[in-house]
Structures are given as structure tokens and as C-alpha cells.
Short mmCIF file of C-alpha atoms in Angstrom, two decimals:
data_model
loop_
_atom_site.label_atom_id
_atom_site.label_comp_id
_atom_site.label_asym_id
_atom_site.label_seq_id
_atom_site.Cartn_x
_atom_site.Cartn_y
_atom_site.Cartn_z
CA MET A 280 -76.52 160.97 146.48
CA PRO A 281 -74.90 157.48 146.06
CA ASN A 282 -78.14 155.30 147.19
CA TYR A 283 -76.85 153.56 150.48
CA GLN A 284 -80.33 151.32 151.38
CA ASN A 285 -79.23 147.99 152.04
CA SER A 286 -76.16 148.88 153.07
CA ILE A 287 -74.95 149.45 156.91
CA PHE A 288 -73.67 153.23 155.86
CA GLN A 289 -77.64 153.51 156.52
CA CYS A 290 -77.56 152.17 160.54
CA ILE A 291 -74.84 156.50 160.87
CA PRO A 292 -76.69 158.89 162.47
CA ILE A 293 -77.44 161.47 159.40
CA LYS A 294 -75.35 164.06 160.57
CA TYR A 295 -72.00 161.86 161.29
CA ARG A 296 -73.70 159.97 157.65
CA ASN A 297 -73.27 163.51 156.53
CA LEU A 298 -70.62 164.32 157.74
CA LEU A 299 -68.04 161.45 156.56
CA LEU A 300 -69.22 162.62 153.16
CA PHE A 301 -68.56 166.08 153.63
CA LEU A 302 -65.13 165.12 154.92
CA GLY A 303 -64.39 163.11 151.76
CA PHE A 304 -63.76 159.50 154.39
CA THR A 305 -66.42 157.31 152.41
CA THR A 306 -65.20 155.29 149.38
CA LEU A 307 -68.11 153.78 147.46
CA TRP A 308 -67.51 151.38 144.40
CA ARG A 309 -70.11 149.64 142.81
CA ASN A 310 -70.22 146.10 140.73
CA ASP A 311 -72.18 142.83 139.55
CA VAL A 312 -72.23 142.13 143.49
CA GLY A 313 -72.75 144.71 145.61
CA VAL A 314 -71.55 146.80 146.97
CA SER A 315 -68.05 147.84 149.93
CA ALA A 316 -68.36 150.46 151.57
CA TYR A 317 -65.51 151.99 153.87
CA VAL A 318 -66.40 153.75 156.95
CA PRO A 319 -63.88 155.90 159.64
CA VAL A 320 -62.69 154.01 162.87
CA SER A 321 -63.27 155.06 165.94
CA PRO A 322 -60.75 156.12 168.20
CA LYS A 323 -61.95 154.20 171.49
CA SER A 324 -62.35 150.96 168.57
CA THR A 325 -59.06 150.51 168.13
CA SER A 326 -55.17 150.67 169.28
CA THR A 327 -54.09 151.29 166.12
CA LYS A 328 -54.81 154.93 163.99
CA THR A 329 -55.74 153.08 160.63
CA ALA A 330 -57.81 155.04 158.86
CA PHE A 331 -60.87 153.39 157.64
CA GLN A 332 -62.65 150.06 158.51
CA MET A 333 -64.01 147.42 156.15
CA VAL A 334 -67.89 147.05 157.20
CA SER A 335 -69.67 145.35 153.95
CA THR A 336 -67.73 143.44 152.29
CA ALA A 337 -68.52 142.76 148.68
CA ILE A 338 -65.62 140.25 146.26
CA PRO A 339 -65.67 141.74 142.78
CA VAL A 340 -63.80 139.09 141.53
CA PRO A 341 -65.50 136.21 140.05
CA ASN A 342 -65.51 133.09 142.93
CA SER A 343 -64.10 130.43 140.39
CA MET A 344 -62.21 131.72 137.23
CA GLU A 345 -63.45 128.13 136.35
CA SER A 346 -67.03 129.25 136.23
CA VAL A 347 -65.60 131.96 134.29
CA TYR A 348 -63.60 129.25 131.30
CA GLU A 349 -67.10 126.79 131.41
CA ASP A 350 -69.30 128.88 130.30
CA ASP A 351 -71.40 127.91 126.67
CA ASN A 352 -70.43 131.32 125.35
CA ALA A 353 -66.37 130.65 124.43
CA SER A 354 -66.23 134.43 123.48
CA THR A 355 -67.09 135.90 127.25
CA SER A 356 -64.12 133.53 128.69
CA ALA A 357 -62.03 134.58 126.00
CA ASP A 358 -63.15 138.80 126.06
CA PHE A 359 -62.29 138.20 130.17
CA LYS A 360 -58.61 139.88 130.54
CA VAL A 361 -56.62 139.11 133.74
CA GLY A 362 -54.07 140.79 134.76
CA VAL A 363 -51.49 140.79 137.35
CA LEU A 364 -50.22 143.18 139.31
CA MET A 365 -46.43 142.91 140.11
CA LEU A 366 -45.00 145.04 143.03
CA ASN A 367 -41.68 145.55 144.12
CA LEU A 368 -39.25 147.59 145.22
CA GLY A 369 -37.65 148.94 141.81
CA GLY A 370 -33.60 149.45 141.12
CA PRO A 371 -31.19 151.64 139.27
CA GLU A 372 -31.40 150.76 135.52
CA THR A 373 -28.01 152.80 135.18
CA VAL A 374 -25.53 154.83 137.70
CA ASP A 375 -26.76 158.02 136.54
CA ASP A 376 -30.00 156.83 137.98
CA VAL A 377 -29.29 156.00 141.51
CA GLU A 378 -29.50 160.01 142.82
CA GLY A 379 -32.64 160.17 141.60
CA PHE A 380 -33.70 155.82 142.80
CA LEU A 381 -32.55 157.50 146.59
CA TYR A 382 -34.32 160.59 146.37
CA ASN A 383 -37.56 158.48 145.54
CA LEU A 384 -36.39 155.84 148.31
CA PHE A 385 -36.52 158.50 151.71
CA ALA A 386 -38.60 160.65 149.94
CA ASP A 387 -41.32 157.38 151.15
CA PRO A 388 -42.64 158.61 154.05
CA ASP A 389 -42.80 154.78 155.16
CA ILE A 390 -38.96 154.69 155.16
CA ILE A 391 -38.85 158.41 156.47
CA ARG A 392 -41.59 160.42 158.73
CA LEU A 393 -41.31 163.69 159.70
CA PRO A 394 -42.96 164.76 162.54
CA GLY A 395 -46.50 166.54 160.75
CA PRO A 396 -45.16 170.52 161.41
CA LEU A 397 -41.89 169.58 159.39
CA SER A 398 -43.50 167.49 156.92
CA PRO A 399 -42.74 169.98 153.58
CA LEU A 400 -39.87 169.39 154.22
CA GLN A 401 -39.59 166.01 153.50
CA SER A 402 -38.31 166.37 149.78
CA VAL A 403 -35.83 168.89 150.89
CA LEU A 404 -34.34 165.84 153.66
CA ALA A 405 -35.12 163.32 150.87
CA TYR A 406 -32.83 165.76 148.04
CA GLY A 407 -29.60 166.17 150.51
CA ILE A 408 -29.69 162.78 151.59
CA SER A 409 -29.56 161.29 148.41
CA LYS A 410 -27.10 164.41 147.03
CA ARG A 411 -24.33 162.97 150.02
CA ARG A 412 -25.07 159.57 149.31
CA SER A 413 -24.98 159.10 146.35
CA PRO A 414 -21.25 158.53 145.32
CA LYS A 415 -21.25 155.19 147.48
CA SER A 416 -23.98 154.10 145.65
CA ILE A 417 -22.52 154.69 142.76
CA GLU A 418 -19.29 153.00 143.66
CA ALA A 419 -21.44 149.63 144.92
CA TYR A 420 -23.86 149.37 141.18
CA LYS A 421 -20.97 149.93 139.28
CA SER A 422 -19.78 146.69 141.15
CA ILE A 423 -22.35 144.90 140.28
CA GLY A 424 -22.33 145.54 136.46
CA GLY A 425 -23.49 149.98 136.47
CA GLY A 426 -26.90 149.11 137.72
CA SER A 427 -30.06 146.66 139.15
CA PRO A 428 -30.67 143.98 137.33
CA ILE A 429 -34.01 143.79 139.78
CA LEU A 430 -36.74 144.57 136.41
CA LYS A 431 -34.24 142.02 133.92
CA TYR A 432 -35.77 139.67 137.09
CA SER A 433 -39.47 141.53 137.35
CA LYS A 434 -40.21 141.05 133.92
CA ASP A 435 -38.76 137.67 133.25
CA GLN A 436 -40.68 135.91 136.27
CA GLY A 437 -43.76 138.08 134.54
CA ASP A 438 -43.08 136.54 131.11
CA LEU A 439 -42.85 132.78 132.56
CA ILE A 440 -46.48 133.05 134.91
CA GLU A 441 -47.80 134.89 131.98
CA LYS A 442 -47.22 131.21 130.58
CA ALA A 443 -47.47 128.64 133.01
CA LEU A 444 -51.15 130.31 133.27
CA LYS A 445 -51.87 129.72 129.96
CA ARG A 446 -50.16 125.92 129.93
CA LYS A 447 -51.44 125.13 133.00
CA TYR A 448 -55.10 126.62 133.42
CA ASP A 449 -55.26 127.67 129.77
CA LEU A 450 -55.20 131.34 131.39
CA SER A 451 -54.32 134.31 129.06
CA ALA A 452 -53.16 136.84 131.55
CA LYS A 453 -50.49 139.67 130.68
CA CYS A 454 -48.48 140.46 133.97
CA TYR A 455 -47.35 143.83 135.22
CA ILE A 456 -44.88 145.59 136.60
CA GLY A 457 -45.41 148.29 139.57
CA MET A 458 -41.97 149.53 141.30
CA ARG A 459 -42.07 151.31 144.30
CA TYR A 460 -38.27 153.50 143.71
CA TRP A 461 -37.58 153.71 140.09
CA HIS A 462 -39.33 152.68 136.06
CA PRO A 463 -41.75 151.37 135.59
CA PHE A 464 -43.97 153.36 138.18
CA THR A 465 -46.95 151.93 139.38
CA ASP A 466 -48.93 154.06 138.67
CA GLU A 467 -47.19 153.63 135.59
CA ALA A 468 -48.19 150.05 135.10
CA LEU A 469 -51.96 151.13 136.12
CA ASP A 470 -52.18 152.95 133.16
CA GLN A 471 -51.50 150.29 131.12
CA ILE A 472 -54.10 148.29 133.22
CA ILE A 473 -56.84 150.69 132.29
CA LYS A 474 -56.18 151.91 128.76
CA ASP A 475 -55.97 147.48 128.40
CA GLU A 476 -59.43 147.23 130.56
CA VAL A 477 -58.75 144.36 131.92
CA ASP A 478 -61.09 143.06 133.72
CA ALA A 479 -60.25 141.55 136.63
CA LEU A 480 -57.04 141.92 138.32
CA VAL A 481 -54.54 139.94 140.72
CA ILE A 482 -52.32 142.03 143.27
CA LEU A 483 -49.46 140.19 143.84
CA PRO A 484 -46.26 142.39 145.84
CA LEU A 485 -42.96 140.06 145.06
CA TYR A 486 -42.46 140.32 148.90
CA PRO A 487 -43.15 137.36 150.42
CA GLN A 488 -43.18 138.70 154.11
CA PHE A 489 -45.53 141.42 154.13
CA SER A 490 -44.07 144.29 155.92
CA ILE A 491 -45.43 148.32 156.74
CA SER A 492 -42.19 149.55 154.34
CA THR A 493 -42.11 147.03 152.08
CA SER A 494 -46.02 145.39 150.95
CA GLY A 495 -47.68 148.21 152.75
CA SER A 496 -45.81 151.27 151.14
CA SER A 497 -46.81 149.94 147.62
CA LEU A 498 -50.36 149.65 148.61
CA ARG A 499 -50.88 152.96 150.02
CA VAL A 500 -49.62 154.69 146.83
CA LEU A 501 -52.50 151.76 145.22
CA GLN A 502 -55.19 152.98 147.77
CA GLU A 503 -54.04 157.01 146.56
CA GLU A 504 -54.20 155.78 142.84
CA PHE A 505 -57.42 153.65 143.40
CA ALA A 506 -59.26 156.80 145.23
CA LYS A 507 -57.98 159.39 142.00
CA SER A 508 -59.86 157.19 139.08
CA LYS A 509 -63.39 155.63 139.19
CA LYS A 510 -61.99 153.29 136.71
CA LEU A 511 -60.14 151.79 139.28
CA ARG A 512 -62.32 151.98 141.80
CA SER A 513 -64.85 149.76 139.40
CA LEU A 514 -61.99 147.98 138.44
CA GLN A 515 -62.44 143.77 140.72
CA HIS A 516 -59.02 143.31 141.87
CA THR A 517 -57.64 141.08 145.08
CA VAL A 518 -54.72 142.11 147.14
CA VAL A 519 -52.38 139.24 147.72
CA ASP A 520 -50.89 140.79 150.97
CA LYS A 521 -47.84 137.86 152.31
CA TRP A 522 -46.89 134.32 150.51
CA TYR A 523 -44.39 132.98 152.97
CA ASP A 524 -45.92 129.66 154.25
CA ARG A 525 -47.46 128.02 150.75
CA PRO A 526 -46.01 125.12 150.97
CA GLY A 527 -44.54 125.38 146.72
CA TYR A 528 -42.13 128.81 148.11
CA VAL A 529 -41.40 127.05 150.85
CA TYR A 530 -40.00 123.56 148.97
CA CYS A 531 -38.57 125.99 146.50
CA MET A 532 -36.29 127.67 148.65
CA ALA A 533 -35.55 124.34 150.87
CA ASN A 534 -33.80 122.65 147.90
CA LEU A 535 -31.87 125.76 146.63
CA ILE A 536 -30.44 125.30 150.20
CA ASN A 537 -29.93 121.84 149.47
CA LYS A 538 -28.50 121.92 146.70
CA GLU A 539 -25.58 124.59 148.45
CA LEU A 540 -25.19 122.39 151.39
CA ASP A 541 -24.56 118.90 149.29
CA ALA A 542 -21.98 121.16 146.99
CA PHE A 543 -19.23 121.17 150.26
CA THR A 544 -16.19 118.46 149.67
CA SER A 545 -15.35 116.09 151.37
CA GLU A 546 -12.29 118.04 151.78
CA GLN A 547 -14.38 120.88 153.52
CA LEU A 548 -16.45 118.81 155.68
CA LYS A 549 -12.93 117.79 157.76
CA GLU A 550 -12.18 121.21 158.40
CA GLY A 551 -15.35 122.00 159.28
CA ASN A 552 -16.28 118.96 161.29
CA GLY A 553 -18.57 117.62 159.50
CA LYS A 554 -20.66 120.32 160.43
CA LYS A 555 -22.87 122.74 157.86
CA HIS A 556 -24.43 125.95 159.01
CA VAL A 557 -27.40 128.06 157.80
CA LEU A 558 -27.55 131.55 158.03
CA PHE A 559 -30.72 133.28 156.98
CA SER A 560 -29.72 137.22 156.29
CA ALA A 561 -33.39 139.20 156.16
CA HIS A 562 -33.98 142.43 155.43
CA GLY A 563 -33.71 144.41 159.08
CA VAL A 564 -36.28 147.23 159.34
CA PRO A 565 -36.31 149.59 163.34
CA LYS A 566 -37.68 147.81 165.81
CA SER A 567 -40.29 150.23 166.39
CA TYR A 568 -41.89 148.62 163.16
CA ILE A 569 -42.80 145.94 165.26
CA GLU A 570 -43.33 147.10 168.71
CA ALA A 571 -45.69 149.34 166.71
CA GLY A 572 -48.12 146.16 164.95
CA ASP A 573 -45.77 145.46 162.01
CA PRO A 574 -45.46 141.64 161.29
CA TYR A 575 -42.97 141.61 160.13
CA GLN A 576 -40.59 139.42 161.77
CA GLU A 577 -42.89 136.95 162.87
CA GLN A 578 -42.97 136.01 159.57
CA ILE A 579 -39.60 136.38 159.02
CA VAL A 580 -39.32 133.52 161.55
CA GLU A 581 -42.03 131.02 161.37
CA CYS A 582 -40.94 131.34 157.22
CA VAL A 583 -37.46 129.73 158.39
CA GLU A 584 -39.24 127.29 160.50
CA LYS A 585 -40.76 125.70 157.92
CA ILE A 586 -37.66 125.84 155.53
CA SER A 587 -35.58 124.35 157.87
CA ASP A 588 -37.55 121.68 158.24
CA GLN A 589 -36.97 120.32 155.20
CA LEU A 590 -33.73 120.29 155.97
CA PRO A 591 -30.90 117.53 156.58
CA ASP A 592 -31.60 117.05 160.26
CA ASP A 593 -27.98 117.60 161.39
CA VAL A 594 -26.83 121.07 159.73
CA GLU A 595 -27.49 123.83 161.57
CA VAL A 596 -29.81 127.27 161.19
CA HIS A 597 -29.14 131.13 162.81
CA LEU A 598 -31.66 133.76 161.84
CA SER A 599 -29.85 137.90 160.75
CA TYR A 600 -31.19 140.86 159.92
CA GLN A 601 -29.29 142.83 157.54
CA SER A 602 -29.03 146.48 156.20
CA ARG A 603 -29.85 148.41 158.81
CA VAL A 604 -29.48 152.42 158.22
CA GLY A 605 -27.96 154.67 161.19
CA PRO A 606 -28.02 154.20 164.96
CA ILE A 607 -31.25 153.07 165.83
CA GLU A 608 -32.36 149.89 166.54
CA TRP A 609 -33.26 147.58 164.00
CA LEU A 610 -33.90 143.69 164.57
CA ARG A 611 -31.62 141.45 166.03
CA PRO A 612 -29.46 140.26 165.50
CA TYR A 613 -27.33 142.04 162.45
CA THR A 614 -25.72 140.25 159.99
CA ASP A 615 -22.36 141.82 160.10
CA ASP A 616 -22.26 141.44 164.18
CA VAL A 617 -23.35 137.26 163.22
CA LEU A 618 -20.59 136.02 160.76
CA PRO A 619 -17.72 137.02 163.32
CA GLN A 620 -18.91 135.50 166.18
CA LEU A 621 -20.27 132.47 163.25
CA GLY A 622 -16.17 132.00 162.81
CA ALA A 623 -15.56 132.96 166.14
CA ASP A 624 -17.63 130.03 167.01
CA GLY A 625 -15.36 127.64 164.85
CA VAL A 626 -17.81 127.57 161.62
CA LYS A 627 -16.01 126.74 158.65
CA ASN A 628 -18.82 125.48 155.79
CA LEU A 629 -21.69 128.06 155.48
CA VAL A 630 -24.32 129.08 153.40
CA VAL A 631 -25.70 131.75 153.66
CA VAL A 632 -29.88 132.97 152.05
CA PRO A 633 -31.48 136.15 151.49
CA ILE A 634 -35.04 134.55 152.29
CA SER A 635 -36.33 138.17 151.89
CA PHE A 636 -35.24 138.92 148.14
CA VAL A 637 -36.69 136.79 145.49
CA SER A 638 -34.64 138.26 142.91
CA GLU A 639 -31.21 139.84 143.17
CA HIS A 640 -30.32 142.73 143.37
CA ILE A 641 -27.40 145.07 145.00
CA GLU A 642 -28.40 143.72 148.89
CA THR A 643 -27.81 140.29 147.39
CA LEU A 644 -24.64 141.29 145.01
CA GLU A 645 -22.95 143.46 147.13
CA GLU A 646 -23.87 143.77 150.07
CA ILE A 647 -24.14 139.80 151.26
CA ASP A 648 -21.66 138.45 147.83
CA ILE A 649 -19.41 141.02 148.64
CA GLU A 650 -19.31 142.59 151.91
CA TYR A 651 -20.15 139.88 154.04
CA ARG A 652 -18.49 137.82 151.98
CA GLU A 653 -14.96 139.03 153.03
CA LEU A 654 -16.03 140.07 156.17
CA ALA A 655 -17.07 136.68 157.84
CA GLU A 656 -13.58 135.50 155.47
CA GLU A 657 -11.62 137.63 157.84
CA ASN A 658 -12.92 135.68 160.32
CA GLY A 659 -12.20 131.96 159.88
CA VAL A 660 -15.35 131.14 157.27
CA THR A 661 -13.00 129.85 154.80
CA ASN A 662 -16.30 128.13 152.98
CA TRP A 663 -18.37 130.49 151.85
CA ARG A 664 -21.83 129.69 149.94
CA ARG A 665 -24.41 131.66 148.99
CA CYS A 666 -27.88 130.12 147.99
CA PRO A 667 -28.97 132.53 144.74
CA ALA A 668 -32.16 134.13 145.19
CA LEU A 669 -35.10 132.34 143.90
CA ASN A 670 -35.10 134.72 140.22
CA THR A 671 -36.75 132.13 137.17
CA ASP A 672 -36.76 128.97 139.52
CA ALA A 673 -39.42 126.43 136.95
CA GLY A 674 -40.43 125.76 141.03
CA PHE A 675 -40.85 129.76 141.83
CA ILE A 676 -42.46 129.98 138.49
CA GLU A 677 -45.23 127.49 138.98
CA ASP A 678 -45.93 127.93 142.05
CA MET A 679 -46.87 131.54 141.78
CA ALA A 680 -49.09 130.76 138.81
CA ASP A 681 -50.79 128.91 141.65
CA LEU A 682 -50.95 131.72 143.69
CA VAL A 683 -52.34 134.09 141.14
CA MET A 684 -55.55 131.13 140.30
CA ASP A 685 -55.87 130.26 143.68
CA ALA A 686 -56.24 134.45 144.52
CA LEU A 687 -59.18 134.59 141.84
CA SER A 688 -60.99 131.06 143.16
CA GLU A 689 -60.90 133.02 146.29
CA PRO A 690 -63.14 135.39 148.49
CA SER A 691 -61.09 138.91 147.20
CA THR A 692 -59.18 141.10 149.46
CA SER A 693 -59.83 144.57 148.47
CA VAL A 694 -56.23 147.53 148.90
CA THR A 695 -57.66 149.48 151.36
CA GLU A 696 -58.61 145.75 153.16
CA ALA A 697 -55.72 144.21 153.08
CA CYS A 698 -53.88 147.63 154.44
CA VAL A 699 -56.39 147.92 157.84
CA ARG A 700 -56.07 143.75 157.67
CA ASN A 701 -51.76 144.08 158.03
CA ASN A 702 -51.63 147.77 160.27
CA CYS A 703 -50.61 150.06 156.91
CA GLU A 704 -51.87 152.82 158.96
CA ILE A 705 -49.87 152.45 162.56
CA GLU A 706 -46.99 155.38 163.32
CA MET A 707 -43.90 153.91 163.36
CA GLN A 708 -41.02 156.22 163.02
CA PRO A 709 -38.65 155.60 165.24
CA PHE A 710 -37.74 159.94 165.32
CA ASN A 711 -41.17 160.66 167.00
CA GLU A 712 -40.75 158.59 169.57
CA ARG A 713 -37.63 159.97 170.53
CA MET A 714 -38.82 163.34 169.38
CA GLY A 715 -42.35 162.47 171.69
CA ILE A 716 -44.52 164.29 168.90
CA SER A 717 -47.46 163.05 168.47
CA THR A 718 -47.44 162.92 164.85
CA ASP A 719 -50.83 162.93 162.12
CA MET A 720 -50.52 159.69 158.44
CA GLY A 721 -50.65 162.19 156.04
CA ASN A 722 -50.56 161.50 152.95
CA SER A 723 -48.45 158.94 151.46
CA SER A 724 -47.10 160.97 147.81
CA THR A 725 -44.60 162.57 147.13
CA LYS A 726 -43.06 164.77 145.07
CA ARG A 727 -41.08 162.26 142.53
CA ALA A 728 -37.49 162.01 141.16
CA ASP A 729 -36.33 160.85 137.35
CA ALA A 730 -33.41 160.80 135.57
CA LYS A 731 -34.66 163.96 133.59
CA SER A 732 -36.83 165.81 136.77
CA MET A 733 -34.25 165.52 139.28
CA ILE A 734 -33.90 168.44 142.11
CA ALA A 735 -31.56 170.69 141.59
CA ALA A 736 -30.44 172.65 144.34
CA GLU A 737 -31.14 176.60 142.85
CA LEU A 738 -34.77 175.02 142.44
CA ILE A 739 -35.16 175.18 146.65
CA ASN A 740 -37.18 177.94 147.11
CA ALA A 741 -35.12 179.73 149.39
CA ARG A 742 -37.81 180.86 152.81
CA LEU A 743 -37.90 176.48 152.53
CA ALA A 744 -33.76 176.38 152.43
CA MET A 745 -34.75 178.58 155.41
CA VAL A 746 -37.46 176.57 157.07
CA GLY A 747 -34.62 173.31 156.87
CA VAL A 748 -32.11 174.73 157.70
CA ALA A 749 -34.38 176.82 161.06
CA GLY A 750 -36.31 173.26 161.69
CA THR A 751 -33.09 171.37 161.70
CA MET A 752 -31.28 173.29 164.42
CA LEU A 753 -34.00 173.03 166.70
CA LEU A 754 -34.29 169.28 166.38
CA GLU A 755 -30.59 168.63 167.23
CA LEU A 756 -31.57 171.98 169.77
CA LEU A 757 -34.24 169.71 171.04
CA ASN A 758 -32.23 165.67 170.31
CA GLY A 759 -28.37 166.68 171.21
CA LYS A 760 -27.96 165.00 167.58
CA SER A 761 -27.95 165.28 163.70
CA LEU A 762 -31.01 164.95 162.26
CA LEU A 763 -29.28 163.42 159.08
CA ARG A 764 -27.26 161.90 162.01
CA LEU A 765 -29.56 159.86 163.51
CA PHE A 766 -30.85 158.18 160.63
CA GLY A 767 -27.45 158.06 159.50
CA MET A 768 -27.83 158.67 155.82
CA MET A 769 -25.19 162.04 156.23
#
């Protein structure tokens, strides 16, 4: 039994304390600084369904990395191992990976959450969606070279951040890549971190703005992995949950945009009456996510405002959201609605900026560069330019290195605290609201597919399939729509 002396846990009545221990709702980790305790939130004390609330925060990461390296014992600082876990979406490296990647995506309950009684059917649903959508997705990946470059860019970013940390701060750090939906998966990265005996870990989602469906989903996976591993629970770590408002990041984005604006020729400007337009295209999320507390839209708007402040005064700025799926309402206005309207308004000179992404992948190279460009030109936007993603931009890499050092020198944020702070446990599935069903958040872990072990139709248990069919028929009768068509997946 852990010793809870001098802990806030001691303030909880014994009968409730024992209940918490029995249910396993209390997580403790000990380190040289102190004890962190997490206890359930009373339903009456919060409007969200967070599972835990930080009640006592210990700061396991050193208050200043500088103090470590100023130690008189040179071997101590040399032996201190710093890791940077870079979290990202992931993507299929070849067309053979597409179906498995889609399965993992749609098996994520932070992307599609079924009502509690139907949650066991998540894998069946994901299997059906991935089978149906993979032919179209394969063609899209073929159009950009046969696979996603996101892993290559992430590795390059990590290598350059390591070099920048060494050059600027004499810090020997190692970057690890943890992808959510394809290799290298987050748990694979964590296994390597444990093997390397990392002393302090900075968890850095490669999403400037926080959303439950991106950074939040990865953090929930980390919560589960930390809960299963004593070594991870004792690992000194801190989470950078958002960084859209960093001056360095804002400057780098504005610099890239200004380069594209300057590239318009005098002849092109005559055609467009001298006016230049910038369209920030952010990845969309269902509107219900925002209504439930997801901070994503607010951060996108603030980010666009900060970047726009560094653009010429005569540039007209627009914001839209892309990549929606299905008939439910997502954040508006939609990019594929805005582009025809800009054309109808006489816009000729347009720079499109992918604001949610820091590296090129399918949604920049295919959706924006091919689909949206064609749509814009069909509607009279004759001079189209697309701002590149940050990728390995020198200024961006420098700022990421600075961000890592800032994270190490500031009070730490644990994985659980980051989830609580950003409402990771909120109810956010639009389907639940349509059906009027209250759901339990459950566990976000799902069976994962890879190129060697993709679920085959003949392996699906016949009884489970029958339950799936019956459940789908019932939902169709109740809602008047096909479940899969509701999500726009079939």
C-alpha cells in the first residue's frame, strides 16, 4: 500500500479512498521531487466528463536544463538523456498500406464513437469503411507518388531539431516519432524510449493547434500506455499541448506567405486589379466537437489573426475549413464553398495556406494542390499559389528547438493534466447526439491493423457480424438513415 502521508489524498474519507483504490482510479508516481495524485472528478463539480482531475502537481522535469549542464560533475550532465517524442497522424508509405491505415483511423473512437452498447462493433465498422474507401484513397495516393511523405518529413524534422539543440544549447537529445495510425506507432516509440533509458521526455504533438481528434487522441493513447507501464509512470516528462501562438512559429508562417505574395507578377496583379488574397484552409472538425468544448476553432482563429498581422495591409484574408466527411455539420465555411465564391467575387490572385499542417501529406498535396486548385480555376481564380507547409524550414526548426528548451525549463505538464486541461474526455460524437444516447467514454484502445495483419472478412466472427447487421438495421429504423451513410463513409 503506498504511503499517502502529506498527500491531499489523505483528505478523502477512508470509505471513498478505498473505493478509489479498488476501482483503480488513482494513479501515483514517485520521483525525487514528490508525489502526483489523481482522483475522480465529482459529476457535480464539472460540466465535462473528465475521468481525472489533477489535485497535486509534482514537477519531475528539472526546473532548468541549464542547471543540469552547469553541474560541476561533467559526467552527470553527459549521462542525462533527453528525449523528444514527436506525435503525428501518420500515413501509408505505399498503396499496400492504405487499407490498414484507414482501418486504424476509423477504429479510433476519437474519430468515430459508437454508443456504449455498440462499441464492440467499432472494429467491424472500421473494417467495412476501410474496405469501401480504400480504392478511392489508393488512387489519391497514387496521384502524389504512391504514398504519404509525412514520415519522411517528420524524421527530417527530428534530425534537424536534434542538431539545432546541440548547436544552440549543447544539448544531446534524441527525437522519437510516434504516429497515431501507422508505423512507427506511439507504443513502438515508447518501447524504444524505455530501452534507451531516457531521463526526461518532452512530448511534442506536431499540431500547432490542439484538437481532441488530433493531439487529444494521441494523448489518450499515451495515458493508456503510461497506465500499463511502471517505467513510463516514473519517467520525468512534460507535454507541449499547443504552440500556435509562438512568435517564432507565427513569423515563419508569415514569412512563407509573404514569399508567395511577392511572387505574383505585375501582369497578374493587373488582371486582379492589384488585389492579393490569402485563404487559410484549416482542417475541419464536426461543429459538435467545438460545442462540447474542443478549443480548436478558437485557436485557429487566433492563429490566423496573429499571422495576418504580419502580412501587408492591402492583402485580404479569408478562413475556411477542409476535409469534412459526411452530411453532419462541420466547421464553416467549407473550403470547397469558399473557392467558388471567391471566383464569383472576381478574385484572381490567391495564395492558399494549409494552416493546420506542418508537413506535406495527402491533404496538402492531393486535396489542396489537385482538387481545390481545379475547383478554383474552374471558377475564375486564374493565378493560384499554394504556400508550402513548414516542413524543414530553417526558422521553424530553430523555433522547435527553442520550444523543447522552453518546455524543459518551465513547470511540467503531465499527460493526464494535458488531457484534463483540454477536455479530452468530453462527449464529442455527433452520432450520439442524433440518436439521443448518452455514452460512456470507455477505452480508446482498439485492435490495430498493419500490412501483415489486416483483418480479413472470413475472420470476423459470424455472431458478431449478425449483431452488427442487426444493430445497423435498428439504427436505420430509428434514424431513417444508413449508419455508414450518416458518416459519409459508404
